[in-house]
Tab-separated table of N, CA and C in Angstrom:
chain	number	residue	atom	x	y	z
A	226	LYS	N	-205.938	28.938	3.014
A	226	LYS	CA	-204.493	28.323	3.424
A	226	LYS	C	-203.778	28.173	4.604
A	227	ASP	N	-203.560	27.089	5.600
A	227	ASP	CA	-202.907	28.375	6.690
A	227	ASP	C	-201.567	28.204	5.615
A	228	ARG	N	-200.893	29.088	5.786
A	228	ARG	CA	-199.342	29.247	5.300
A	228	ARG	C	-198.591	29.602	6.408
A	229	SER	N	-198.405	28.400	7.148
A	229	SER	CA	-197.217	28.784	8.255
A	229	SER	C	-195.546	28.744	7.349
A	230	GLN	N	-195.956	28.545	5.965
A	230	GLN	CA	-194.434	28.736	5.718
A	230	GLN	C	-194.910	29.966	4.732
A	231	ASP	N	-193.562	30.443	4.155
A	231	ASP	CA	-193.508	31.335	3.408
A	231	ASP	C	-193.170	30.655	1.726
A	232	ALA	N	-192.577	29.774	1.399
A	232	ALA	CA	-192.837	28.959	0.430
A	232	ALA	C	-193.822	28.934	-0.233
A	233	PRO	N	-194.076	28.880	-1.342
A	233	PRO	CA	-195.465	28.661	-2.313
A	233	PRO	C	-195.257	27.710	-2.270
A	234	VAL	N	-196.466	26.979	-2.850
A	234	VAL	CA	-197.194	25.148	-2.628
A	234	VAL	C	-197.054	24.952	-3.373
A	235	VAL	N	-196.749	24.053	-4.493
A	235	VAL	CA	-196.722	23.381	-6.061
A	235	VAL	C	-197.429	22.372	-6.026
A	236	GLY	N	-198.141	21.866	-6.603
A	236	GLY	CA	-198.701	20.454	-6.484
A	236	GLY	C	-197.978	19.905	-7.416
A	237	ILE	N	-197.785	18.310	-7.238
A	237	ILE	CA	-197.363	17.700	-8.663
A	237	ILE	C	-198.262	16.752	-8.841
A	238	THR	N	-199.060	16.201	-9.850
A	238	THR	CA	-199.399	14.758	-10.016
A	238	THR	C	-199.425	14.262	-11.170
A	239	SER	N	-198.609	12.948	-10.760
A	239	SER	CA	-198.653	12.000	-12.071
A	239	SER	C	-199.700	11.085	-12.500
A	240	SER	N	-199.565	10.957	-13.838
A	240	SER	CA	-200.444	9.703	-14.275
A	240	SER	C	-199.057	8.547	-14.877
A	241	LEU	N	-198.638	8.308	-14.011
A	241	LEU	CA	-197.633	7.369	-14.346
A	241	LEU	C	-198.329	5.746	-14.796
A	242	ARG	N	-198.201	4.772	-15.559
A	242	ARG	CA	-198.678	3.488	-15.542
A	242	ARG	C	-198.302	2.440	-15.308
A	243	ALA	N	-196.957	2.674	-16.369
A	243	ALA	CA	-196.126	1.137	-16.482
A	243	ALA	C	-195.110	0.727	-15.036
A	244	PHE	N	-194.037	1.375	-14.800
A	244	PHE	CA	-193.547	1.044	-13.098
A	244	PHE	C	-193.399	0.961	-12.067
A	245	THR	N	-194.457	1.965	-12.327
A	245	THR	CA	-195.231	1.977	-11.183
A	245	THR	C	-196.810	2.281	-10.169
A	246	HIS	N	-197.132	1.219	-11.031
A	246	HIS	CA	-198.507	0.197	-11.356
A	246	HIS	C	-198.291	-0.512	-9.670
A	247	LYS	N	-199.602	-0.366	-9.032
A	247	LYS	CA	-199.713	-1.463	-8.006
A	247	LYS	C	-199.784	-2.927	-7.706
A	248	ALA	N	-200.243	-3.309	-9.006
A	248	ALA	CA	-199.825	-4.477	-9.572
A	248	ALA	C	-198.676	-5.207	-9.018
A	249	HIS	N	-198.085	-4.459	-9.309
A	249	HIS	CA	-195.861	-4.890	-9.087
A	249	HIS	C	-195.757	-5.054	-7.954
A	250	GLY	N	-196.862	-4.783	-7.026
A	250	GLY	CA	-196.427	-4.496	-5.219
A	250	GLY	C	-195.175	-4.081	-5.158
A	251	SER	N	-194.246	-3.850	-4.423
A	251	SER	CA	-193.604	-3.161	-3.743
A	251	SER	C	-191.771	-3.477	-4.556
A	252	GLN	N	-192.067	-4.788	-5.594
A	252	GLN	CA	-190.797	-5.056	-6.115
A	252	GLN	C	-191.091	-5.368	-7.014
A	253	VAL	N	-190.517	-4.533	-8.875
A	253	VAL	CA	-190.767	-3.699	-9.928
A	253	VAL	C	-189.595	-4.677	-10.757
A	254	ASN	N	-190.129	-5.712	-11.707
A	254	ASN	CA	-189.059	-6.664	-12.044
A	254	ASN	C	-188.991	-5.825	-13.726
A	255	PRO	N	-187.974	-4.874	-13.711
A	255	PRO	CA	-188.318	-3.827	-15.487
A	255	PRO	C	-188.846	-5.288	-16.654
A	256	PHE	N	-188.566	-6.238	-16.449
A	256	PHE	CA	-188.067	-7.098	-17.592
A	256	PHE	C	-190.088	-7.710	-17.807
A	257	ASN	N	-190.673	-7.843	-16.646
A	257	ASN	CA	-191.751	-8.292	-16.728
A	257	ASN	C	-192.771	-6.987	-17.165
A	258	SER	N	-192.210	-5.485	-16.907
A	258	SER	CA	-193.068	-4.353	-16.886
A	258	SER	C	-192.405	-4.250	-18.376
A	259	ILE	N	-191.858	-4.707	-18.949
A	259	ILE	CA	-191.298	-4.267	-20.800
A	259	ILE	C	-192.062	-5.131	-21.256
A	260	ILE	N	-192.166	-6.380	-21.352
A	260	ILE	CA	-193.399	-6.971	-21.854
A	260	ILE	C	-194.436	-7.146	-21.648
A	261	SER	N	-194.822	-6.640	-20.672
A	261	SER	CA	-196.623	-6.786	-20.239
A	261	SER	C	-197.034	-5.238	-21.368
A	262	ILE	N	-195.941	-4.041	-21.087
A	262	ILE	CA	-195.944	-2.804	-21.638
A	262	ILE	C	-196.330	-3.135	-23.413
A	263	GLU	N	-195.599	-4.225	-23.592
A	263	GLU	CA	-195.670	-5.046	-25.502
A	263	GLU	C	-196.424	-5.541	-25.586
A	264	GLU	N	-197.141	-6.470	-24.922
A	264	GLU	CA	-198.411	-7.065	-24.570
A	264	GLU	C	-200.176	-6.325	-25.473
A	265	VAL	N	-199.774	-5.009	-24.050
A	265	VAL	CA	-200.716	-4.638	-23.969
A	265	VAL	C	-201.093	-3.128	-25.186
A	266	GLY	N	-199.689	-2.902	-25.414
A	266	GLY	CA	-199.309	-1.949	-26.831
A	266	GLY	C	-200.292	-0.906	-27.014
A	267	ASP	N	-201.023	-1.257	-28.065
A	267	ASP	CA	-202.028	-0.451	-28.600
A	267	ASP	C	-203.311	-0.274	-28.200
A	268	SER	N	-203.410	-0.458	-26.955
A	268	SER	CA	-205.168	0.028	-26.143
A	268	SER	C	-204.454	1.044	-24.866
A	269	GLY	N	-203.661	1.615	-25.209
A	269	GLY	CA	-203.174	2.453	-24.301
A	269	GLY	C	-201.415	3.114	-24.594
A	270	TYR	N	-200.461	2.410	-24.456
A	270	TYR	CA	-199.563	2.831	-24.903
A	270	TYR	C	-198.656	2.678	-25.739
A	271	PHE	N	-198.642	2.457	-26.819
A	271	PHE	CA	-198.322	2.521	-27.993
A	271	PHE	C	-198.604	2.894	-29.098
A	272	LEU	N	-198.411	3.159	-30.146
A	272	LEU	CA	-199.223	2.287	-31.691
A	272	LEU	C	-198.288	2.033	-32.324
A	273	PRO	N	-198.108	0.795	-33.222
A	273	PRO	CA	-197.341	0.406	-34.006
A	273	PRO	C	-196.882	1.661	-35.209
A	274	PRO	N	-195.606	1.707	-35.471
A	274	PRO	CA	-194.379	0.602	-34.831
A	274	PRO	C	-193.647	1.020	-34.149
A	275	TYR	N	-194.604	1.959	-33.225
A	275	TYR	CA	-193.519	2.204	-31.656
A	275	TYR	C	-193.739	1.119	-30.788
A	276	HIS	N	-192.967	0.618	-29.991
A	276	HIS	CA	-193.028	-0.517	-29.282
A	276	HIS	C	-193.210	-0.174	-27.600
A	277	ALA	N	-192.659	-0.939	-26.061
A	277	ALA	CA	-192.724	-0.699	-24.760
A	277	ALA	C	-191.546	0.492	-24.701
A	278	GLU	N	-190.155	0.666	-25.284
A	278	GLU	CA	-189.663	1.359	-24.796
A	278	GLU	C	-189.358	2.678	-25.127
A	279	ASP	N	-190.806	3.121	-25.965
A	279	ASP	CA	-191.185	4.493	-26.573
A	279	ASP	C	-191.830	4.431	-25.149
A	280	TRP	N	-192.812	3.991	-24.638
A	280	TRP	CA	-193.607	4.206	-23.531
A	280	TRP	C	-192.102	4.096	-22.222
A	281	VAL	N	-191.416	3.236	-22.075
A	281	VAL	CA	-190.139	3.585	-20.845
A	281	VAL	C	-189.824	4.485	-21.126
A	282	ALA	N	-189.709	5.786	-21.667
A	282	ALA	CA	-188.714	6.705	-22.602
A	282	ALA	C	-189.966	7.229	-21.871
A	283	PHE	N	-191.309	7.604	-21.977
A	283	PHE	CA	-191.921	8.743	-21.862
A	283	PHE	C	-191.485	8.673	-19.984
A	284	GLU	N	-192.181	7.519	-19.470
A	284	GLU	CA	-192.240	7.474	-17.410
A	284	GLU	C	-190.865	8.284	-17.218
A	285	ALA	N	-190.057	7.629	-18.180
A	285	ALA	CA	-188.472	8.399	-17.681
A	285	ALA	C	-188.169	9.595	-17.562
A	286	ALA	N	-188.616	10.139	-18.792
A	286	ALA	CA	-188.127	11.899	-19.302
A	286	ALA	C	-189.404	12.663	-18.048
A	287	TRP	N	-190.311	11.775	-17.654
A	287	TRP	CA	-191.769	12.359	-16.576
A	287	TRP	C	-190.728	12.534	-15.587
A	288	VAL	N	-190.570	11.216	-15.100
A	288	VAL	CA	-189.736	11.306	-13.704
A	288	VAL	C	-188.676	12.072	-13.769
A	289	ARG	N	-187.619	12.142	-14.623
A	289	ARG	CA	-186.322	13.552	-15.184
A	289	ARG	C	-186.934	14.637	-14.346
A	290	ILE	N	-187.502	15.018	-15.282
A	290	ILE	CA	-188.520	16.232	-15.230
A	290	ILE	C	-189.152	16.870	-13.967
A	291	VAL	N	-189.368	16.347	-13.292
A	291	VAL	CA	-190.347	16.143	-11.763
A	291	VAL	C	-189.011	16.284	-10.850
A	292	TYR	N	-188.094	15.549	-11.291
A	292	TYR	CA	-187.124	15.629	-10.472
A	292	TYR	C	-186.217	16.818	-10.663
A	293	GLN	N	-186.057	17.501	-12.008
A	293	GLN	CA	-184.743	19.134	-11.524
A	293	GLN	C	-186.156	19.913	-11.506
A	294	LEU	N	-187.430	20.211	-11.559
A	294	LEU	CA	-188.357	20.803	-11.217
A	294	LEU	C	-187.706	20.975	-9.483
A	295	ILE	N	-187.783	19.845	-9.186
A	295	ILE	CA	-188.135	20.120	-7.372
A	295	ILE	C	-186.739	20.250	-7.341
A	296	LYS	N	-185.537	19.948	-7.743
A	296	LYS	CA	-183.740	19.763	-7.654
A	296	LYS	C	-183.741	21.364	-7.742
A	297	GLU	N	-184.329	21.912	-8.609
A	297	GLU	CA	-184.070	23.427	-9.312
A	297	GLU	C	-184.650	24.469	-9.020
A	298	ASN	N	-185.587	24.199	-7.358
A	298	ASN	CA	-186.858	24.971	-7.060
A	298	ASN	C	-186.645	24.840	-5.655
A	299	PRO	N	-185.603	25.315	-4.095
A	299	PRO	CA	-185.784	24.495	-3.472
A	299	PRO	C	-186.684	25.763	-3.192
A	300	ASP	N	-186.528	26.349	-3.282
A	300	ASP	CA	-187.525	28.138	-3.041
A	300	ASP	C	-188.759	27.628	-2.968
A	301	ILE	N	-189.467	26.346	-3.290
A	301	ILE	CA	-190.911	26.146	-3.665
A	301	ILE	C	-191.272	25.535	-2.488
A	302	GLN	N	-192.045	24.827	-1.855
A	302	GLN	CA	-192.662	23.324	-1.223
A	302	GLN	C	-193.084	23.205	-2.745
A	303	PHE	N	-193.075	21.607	-2.319
A	303	PHE	CA	-193.678	20.418	-3.115
A	303	PHE	C	-194.415	20.019	-2.803
A	304	SER	N	-195.660	19.490	-3.313
A	304	SER	CA	-196.514	18.658	-2.816
A	304	SER	C	-197.151	17.174	-4.105
A	305	LEU	N	-196.337	16.134	-3.894
A	305	LEU	CA	-196.278	15.064	-4.859
A	305	LEU	C	-197.696	13.982	-4.957
A	306	ARG	N	-198.468	14.526	-5.854
A	306	ARG	CA	-199.697	13.454	-5.136
A	306	ARG	C	-199.894	12.128	-6.398
A	307	PRO	N	-199.214	10.508	-6.275
A	307	PRO	CA	-199.074	9.939	-7.339
A	307	PRO	C	-201.125	9.354	-7.520
A	308	HIS	N	-200.524	9.089	-8.180
A	308	HIS	CA	-201.631	8.714	-9.295
A	308	HIS	C	-202.569	7.358	-8.661
A	309	PRO	N	-203.793	7.421	-8.033
A	309	PRO	CA	-204.271	6.323	-7.090
A	309	PRO	C	-204.106	4.924	-7.591
A	310	LEU	N	-203.579	4.387	-9.085
A	310	LEU	CA	-202.919	3.281	-9.174
A	310	LEU	C	-201.438	3.403	-9.169
A	311	GLU	N	-201.482	3.815	-8.647
A	311	GLU	CA	-199.388	3.477	-8.934
A	311	GLU	C	-199.507	3.137	-7.001
A	312	ASN	N	-197.770	2.646	-6.930
A	312	ASN	CA	-197.872	2.132	-5.501
A	312	ASN	C	-196.972	3.482	-5.360
A	313	PRO	N	-197.161	4.413	-4.580
A	313	PRO	CA	-197.380	5.787	-3.413
A	313	PRO	C	-195.467	5.466	-3.172
A	314	ARG	N	-195.284	4.151	-2.578
A	314	ARG	CA	-193.982	3.775	-2.084
A	314	ARG	C	-192.523	4.409	-2.868
A	315	PHE	N	-193.066	4.238	-3.961
A	315	PHE	CA	-192.144	4.643	-5.355
A	315	PHE	C	-191.380	5.649	-5.551
A	316	TYR	N	-192.323	7.082	-5.245
A	316	TYR	CA	-192.327	8.051	-4.940
A	316	TYR	C	-191.304	8.365	-3.241
A	317	GLU	N	-190.550	7.348	-2.820
A	317	GLU	CA	-189.993	7.851	-2.110
A	317	GLU	C	-188.873	7.937	-2.036
A	318	THR	N	-188.159	7.761	-3.327
A	318	THR	CA	-186.719	8.260	-3.484
A	318	THR	C	-187.074	9.984	-3.835
A	319	PHE	N	-188.109	10.877	-3.812
A	319	PHE	CA	-187.728	11.978	-4.266
A	319	PHE	C	-187.772	12.457	-2.547
A	320	GLU	N	-188.120	11.775	-1.460
A	320	GLU	CA	-188.373	12.604	-0.005
A	320	GLU	C	-187.114	13.053	0.452
A	321	ARG	N	-186.050	13.030	-0.570
A	321	ARG	CA	-184.737	12.980	0.072
A	321	ARG	C	-184.666	14.146	-0.183
A	322	PHE	N	-185.547	15.665	-0.337
A	322	PHE	CA	-185.160	16.920	-0.974
A	322	PHE	C	-186.371	17.175	0.132
A	323	SER	N	-185.797	18.247	0.613
A	323	SER	CA	-186.580	18.986	1.912
A	323	SER	C	-188.093	19.769	1.887
A	324	ASN	N	-187.653	20.327	0.457
A	324	ASN	CA	-188.565	20.883	-0.210
A	324	ASN	C	-190.229	20.341	-0.869
A	325	LEU	N	-190.166	18.745	-0.763
A	325	LEU	CA	-191.134	18.136	-1.241
A	325	LEU	C	-191.787	17.156	0.282
A	326	THR	N	-193.186	16.794	-0.373
A	326	THR	CA	-193.586	15.519	0.489
A	326	THR	C	-194.778	14.967	-0.483
A	327	VAL	N	-194.310	13.946	-0.200
A	327	VAL	CA	-195.753	12.847	-1.231
A	327	VAL	C	-196.857	12.559	-0.528
A	328	ASN	N	-197.543	12.902	-0.974
A	328	ASN	CA	-199.548	13.015	-0.019
A	328	ASN	C	-200.184	12.112	-0.726
A	329	PRO	N	-200.306	10.330	-1.080
A	329	PRO	CA	-200.877	9.922	-1.710
A	329	PRO	C	-201.796	9.276	-0.757
A	330	ARG	N	-202.152	10.371	0.380
A	330	ARG	CA	-203.926	9.539	0.321
A	330	ARG	C	-204.935	10.501	0.919
A	331	GLY	N	-206.044	10.626	0.917
A	331	GLY	CA	-207.152	11.328	0.883
A	331	GLY	C	-207.756	11.958	-0.327
A	332	HIS	N	-208.471	12.144	-0.362
A	332	HIS	CA	-209.421	12.967	-1.637
A	332	HIS	C	-208.552	14.059	-2.157
A	333	ILE	N	-208.616	14.047	-3.643
A	333	ILE	CA	-207.666	14.902	-4.459
A	333	ILE	C	-208.224	16.839	-3.688
A	334	ALA	N	-209.866	16.696	-3.675
A	334	ALA	CA	-210.383	18.074	-3.270
A	334	ALA	C	-209.523	18.429	-2.004
A	335	GLU	N	-209.821	17.889	-1.040
A	335	GLU	CA	-208.474	18.353	0.045
A	335	GLU	C	-207.239	18.960	-0.269
A	336	TRP	N	-206.774	17.136	-0.727
A	336	TRP	CA	-205.312	18.054	-1.218
A	336	TRP	C	-205.300	19.863	-1.882
A	337	LEU	N	-206.044	19.614	-2.667
A	337	LEU	CA	-205.996	20.763	-3.827
A	337	LEU	C	-206.102	22.175	-3.044
A	338	THR	N	-207.006	21.765	-1.983
A	338	THR	CA	-207.179	23.251	-1.323
A	338	THR	C	-205.309	23.842	-0.708
A	339	SER	N	-204.481	22.849	-0.356
A	339	SER	CA	-203.462	23.505	0.565
A	339	SER	C	-202.614	23.953	-0.664
A	340	LEU	N	-202.953	23.726	-2.190
A	340	LEU	CA	-202.004	24.504	-3.528
A	340	LEU	C	-201.974	26.280	-3.305
A	341	ASP	N	-200.902	26.334	-4.262
A	341	ASP	CA	-200.871	27.976	-4.681
A	341	ASP	C	-200.775	27.281	-6.041
A	342	ALA	N	-200.399	26.632	-6.457
A	342	ALA	CA	-200.949	25.793	-8.323
A	342	ALA	C	-200.237	24.531	-8.140
A	343	LEU	N	-200.645	23.977	-9.228
A	343	LEU	CA	-200.898	22.378	-9.742
A	343	LEU	C	-200.143	22.810	-10.593
A	344	CYS	N	-199.262	21.145	-10.968
A	344	CYS	CA	-198.042	20.857	-11.847
A	344	CYS	C	-198.245	19.598	-12.190
A	345	SER	N	-198.619	19.540	-13.918
A	345	SER	CA	-198.940	18.370	-14.470
A	345	SER	C	-199.006	17.798	-15.627
A	346	SER	N	-199.415	16.669	-16.362
A	346	SER	CA	-199.297	16.879	-17.245
A	346	SER	C	-200.507	15.822	-18.208
A	347	PHE	N	-201.672	15.664	-18.961
A	347	PHE	CA	-201.997	14.748	-18.931
A	347	PHE	C	-202.671	13.499	-18.047
A	348	SER	N	-203.321	14.912	-17.771
A	348	SER	CA	-204.029	13.849	-16.393
A	348	SER	C	-205.379	15.010	-15.742
A	349	GLY	N	-205.931	14.116	-15.728
A	349	GLY	CA	-207.463	14.864	-14.963
A	349	GLY	C	-207.238	15.063	-13.622
A	350	SER	N	-206.092	15.572	-13.057
A	350	SER	CA	-206.208	16.386	-12.118
A	350	SER	C	-205.937	17.819	-12.651
A	351	MET	N	-205.663	17.879	-13.536
A	351	MET	CA	-205.686	19.262	-14.268
A	351	MET	C	-206.787	20.096	-14.248
A	352	LEU	N	-207.892	19.551	-14.501
A	352	LEU	CA	-209.634	19.512	-14.490
A	352	LEU	C	-209.784	19.986	-12.789
A	353	ASP	N	-209.601	19.001	-11.857
A	353	ASP	CA	-209.902	19.239	-10.370
A	353	ASP	C	-209.510	20.707	-9.946
A	354	GLY	N	-208.462	21.045	-10.510
A	354	GLY	CA	-207.629	21.993	-9.795
A	354	GLY	C	-208.093	23.471	-11.243
A	355	TYR	N	-208.283	23.098	-12.099
A	355	TYR	CA	-208.740	24.651	-12.701
A	355	TYR	C	-210.191	24.574	-11.932
A	356	PHE	N	-211.604	24.409	-11.981
A	356	PHE	CA	-212.296	23.749	-11.053
A	356	PHE	C	-212.385	24.669	-9.789
A	357	ARG	N	-211.175	24.039	-9.157
A	357	ARG	CA	-210.893	24.878	-8.133
A	357	ARG	C	-210.338	26.147	-8.197
A	358	ARG	N	-210.588	26.252	-9.489
A	358	ARG	CA	-209.533	28.122	-9.364
A	358	ARG	C	-208.318	28.155	-8.636
A	359	ILE	N	-207.556	26.842	-9.479
A	359	ILE	CA	-206.141	27.159	-8.934
A	359	ILE	C	-205.065	27.387	-10.154
A	360	PRO	N	-204.752	27.738	-10.230
A	360	PRO	CA	-203.447	27.840	-11.479
A	360	PRO	C	-202.992	26.298	-11.962
A	361	VAL	N	-203.082	26.288	-13.021
A	361	VAL	CA	-202.365	24.868	-13.608
A	361	VAL	C	-201.920	25.333	-15.291
A	362	VAL	N	-200.125	24.763	-14.654
A	362	VAL	CA	-198.671	24.375	-15.267
A	362	VAL	C	-199.358	22.951	-16.095
A	363	SER	N	-198.370	22.989	-17.483
A	363	SER	CA	-198.524	22.312	-17.738
A	363	SER	C	-196.961	21.792	-17.782
A	364	ILE	N	-196.403	20.470	-17.516
A	364	ILE	CA	-194.961	20.070	-17.891
A	364	ILE	C	-194.831	19.094	-19.474
A	365	ARG	N	-195.963	19.769	-20.507
A	365	ARG	CA	-196.233	18.793	-21.866
A	365	ARG	C	-194.348	19.225	-22.790
A	366	ASN	N	-194.660	20.523	-22.899
A	366	ASN	CA	-193.517	21.179	-23.527
A	366	ASN	C	-192.468	20.634	-22.541
A	367	LEU	N	-191.709	20.180	-21.721
A	367	LEU	CA	-190.488	19.754	-21.062
A	367	LEU	C	-190.147	18.226	-21.680
A	368	ILE	N	-191.751	17.945	-22.080
A	368	ILE	CA	-191.139	16.180	-22.322
A	368	ILE	C	-190.620	16.478	-23.817
A	369	PRO	N	-189.537	16.184	-24.465
A	369	PRO	CA	-188.746	16.115	-26.022
A	369	PRO	C	-190.012	15.031	-26.627
A	370	ALA	N	-190.355	16.334	-27.901
A	370	ALA	CA	-191.094	15.784	-28.586
A	370	ALA	C	-191.125	14.635	-29.552
A	371	ARG	N	-190.014	13.576	-29.396
A	371	ARG	CA	-189.353	12.607	-30.536
A	371	ARG	C	-190.288	11.844	-29.090
A	372	ILE	N	-190.459	12.027	-27.611
A	372	ILE	CA	-190.469	11.204	-26.855
A	372	ILE	C	-192.093	10.805	-27.251
A	373	LEU	N	-192.877	12.010	-27.125
A	373	LEU	CA	-194.093	12.418	-27.413
A	373	LEU	C	-194.480	11.625	-28.264
A	374	ALA	N	-193.663	11.549	-29.825
A	374	ALA	CA	-194.189	10.925	-30.929
A	374	ALA	C	-194.791	9.279	-30.681
A	375	GLY	N	-193.379	9.241	-29.959
A	375	GLY	CA	-193.396	7.087	-29.686
A	375	GLY	C	-194.789	6.512	-28.749
A	376	ILE	N	-195.468	7.756	-28.199
A	376	ILE	CA	-196.473	6.820	-27.127
A	376	ILE	C	-197.936	6.875	-28.112
A	377	HIS	N	-198.908	6.095	-27.301
A	377	HIS	CA	-199.935	6.371	-27.412
A	377	HIS	C	-200.958	7.392	-27.607
A	378	PRO	N	-201.383	8.242	-29.019
A	378	PRO	CA	-202.193	9.183	-28.962
A	378	PRO	C	-203.022	9.995	-28.209
A	379	SER	N	-203.777	9.015	-27.379
A	379	SER	CA	-204.225	9.133	-27.045
A	379	SER	C	-203.878	9.752	-25.303
A	380	ILE	N	-202.722	9.329	-25.099
A	380	ILE	CA	-202.060	10.417	-23.879
A	380	ILE	C	-202.334	11.602	-24.290
A	381	PRO	N	-201.051	12.207	-25.431
A	381	PRO	CA	-201.037	13.809	-25.583
A	381	PRO	C	-201.599	14.148	-26.066
A	382	GLY	N	-203.025	13.814	-26.388
A	382	GLY	CA	-204.285	13.821	-27.415
A	382	GLY	C	-205.495	14.454	-26.241
A	383	ILE	N	-204.809	14.320	-25.147
A	383	ILE	CA	-206.175	14.563	-24.428
A	383	ILE	C	-206.570	16.272	-24.507
A	384	PRO	N	-207.894	16.395	-24.981
A	384	PRO	CA	-208.199	17.541	-24.916
A	384	PRO	C	-208.113	19.016	-24.108
A	385	HIS	N	-208.606	18.873	-22.914
A	385	HIS	CA	-208.100	19.784	-22.006
A	385	HIS	C	-206.686	20.482	-21.984
A	386	GLU	N	-205.148	19.861	-22.267
A	386	GLU	CA	-204.656	19.638	-21.802
A	386	GLU	C	-203.459	21.222	-23.007
A	387	LYS	N	-204.379	20.939	-23.713
A	387	LYS	CA	-203.872	22.651	-24.479
A	387	LYS	C	-204.392	23.429	-24.002
A	388	HIS	N	-205.377	23.661	-22.580
A	388	HIS	CA	-205.663	25.170	-22.432
A	388	HIS	C	-204.758	25.600	-21.468
A	389	PHE	N	-204.248	24.689	-20.811
A	389	PHE	CA	-203.068	25.133	-19.985
A	389	PHE	C	-201.549	25.760	-20.099
A	390	VAL	N	-201.529	26.338	-19.481
A	390	VAL	CA	-200.232	27.333	-20.110
A	390	VAL	C	-199.050	25.738	-19.956
A	391	ALA	N	-197.875	26.186	-20.718
A	391	ALA	CA	-197.024	25.255	-20.781
A	391	ALA	C	-195.357	25.989	-20.992
A	392	PRO	N	-194.656	26.137	-19.974
A	392	PRO	CA	-193.694	26.959	-20.671
A	392	PRO	C	-192.872	25.569	-21.272
A	393	ASP	N	-191.661	26.755	-21.580
A	393	ASP	CA	-190.086	25.415	-22.372
A	393	ASP	C	-189.637	25.095	-21.595
A	394	THR	N	-189.245	25.719	-20.683
A	394	THR	CA	-188.177	25.455	-19.748
A	394	THR	C	-188.654	25.742	-18.460
A	395	LEU	N	-187.659	24.678	-17.291
A	395	LEU	CA	-187.786	24.872	-15.625
A	395	LEU	C	-188.361	26.424	-15.252
C-alpha cells in the first residue's frame, strides 16, 4: 500500500438497490421507485405483510449510518465503492467530506489493495475483503432491528454475515 498519508483507509461497499439503481438514470422519481419496490416485493425487497416503505427505511438507515460514520470520524480516510448496479452519481453528495472519496471504477480486487479495513453489510464484497486478508467490519448491528424485520429475509440472512465483527455503536 502506498501510505502517503497517516490516516487509515477504510473502504465502504454498498448494496443498495432501489433509489440508486442505474435503471433510474440520473433522475430518481421516488413515486416510481416505491411502486417498483411494491410490484417486485417478495422477489427480493420484502415479504408480506411488509411493504415498500420497509425497504425504503432500510436504504435510509444505511445512508444515515454511512453518513454518520464518515462525519464522526474525520481522522479516518474513507473510500466508498457503490455496487456495480448503482449509479455512482448519487454518491456525489458524500464528496463534501474531505475524508471521503467515491471509487466506482476498476476491479474490486484492485480497490481492496488500497484499504486497511472494509466496512459493509449484507454484501459479497465482505468475502472479497476476507479472502484478501483485509479486516472486515459489518454495520448490521447499527441498523435498527425493526427495520431489518421488514425486509426480505434473504438480505439479513446472508450466511457469511454472522462471521464478521459487528459493533453496536459507531
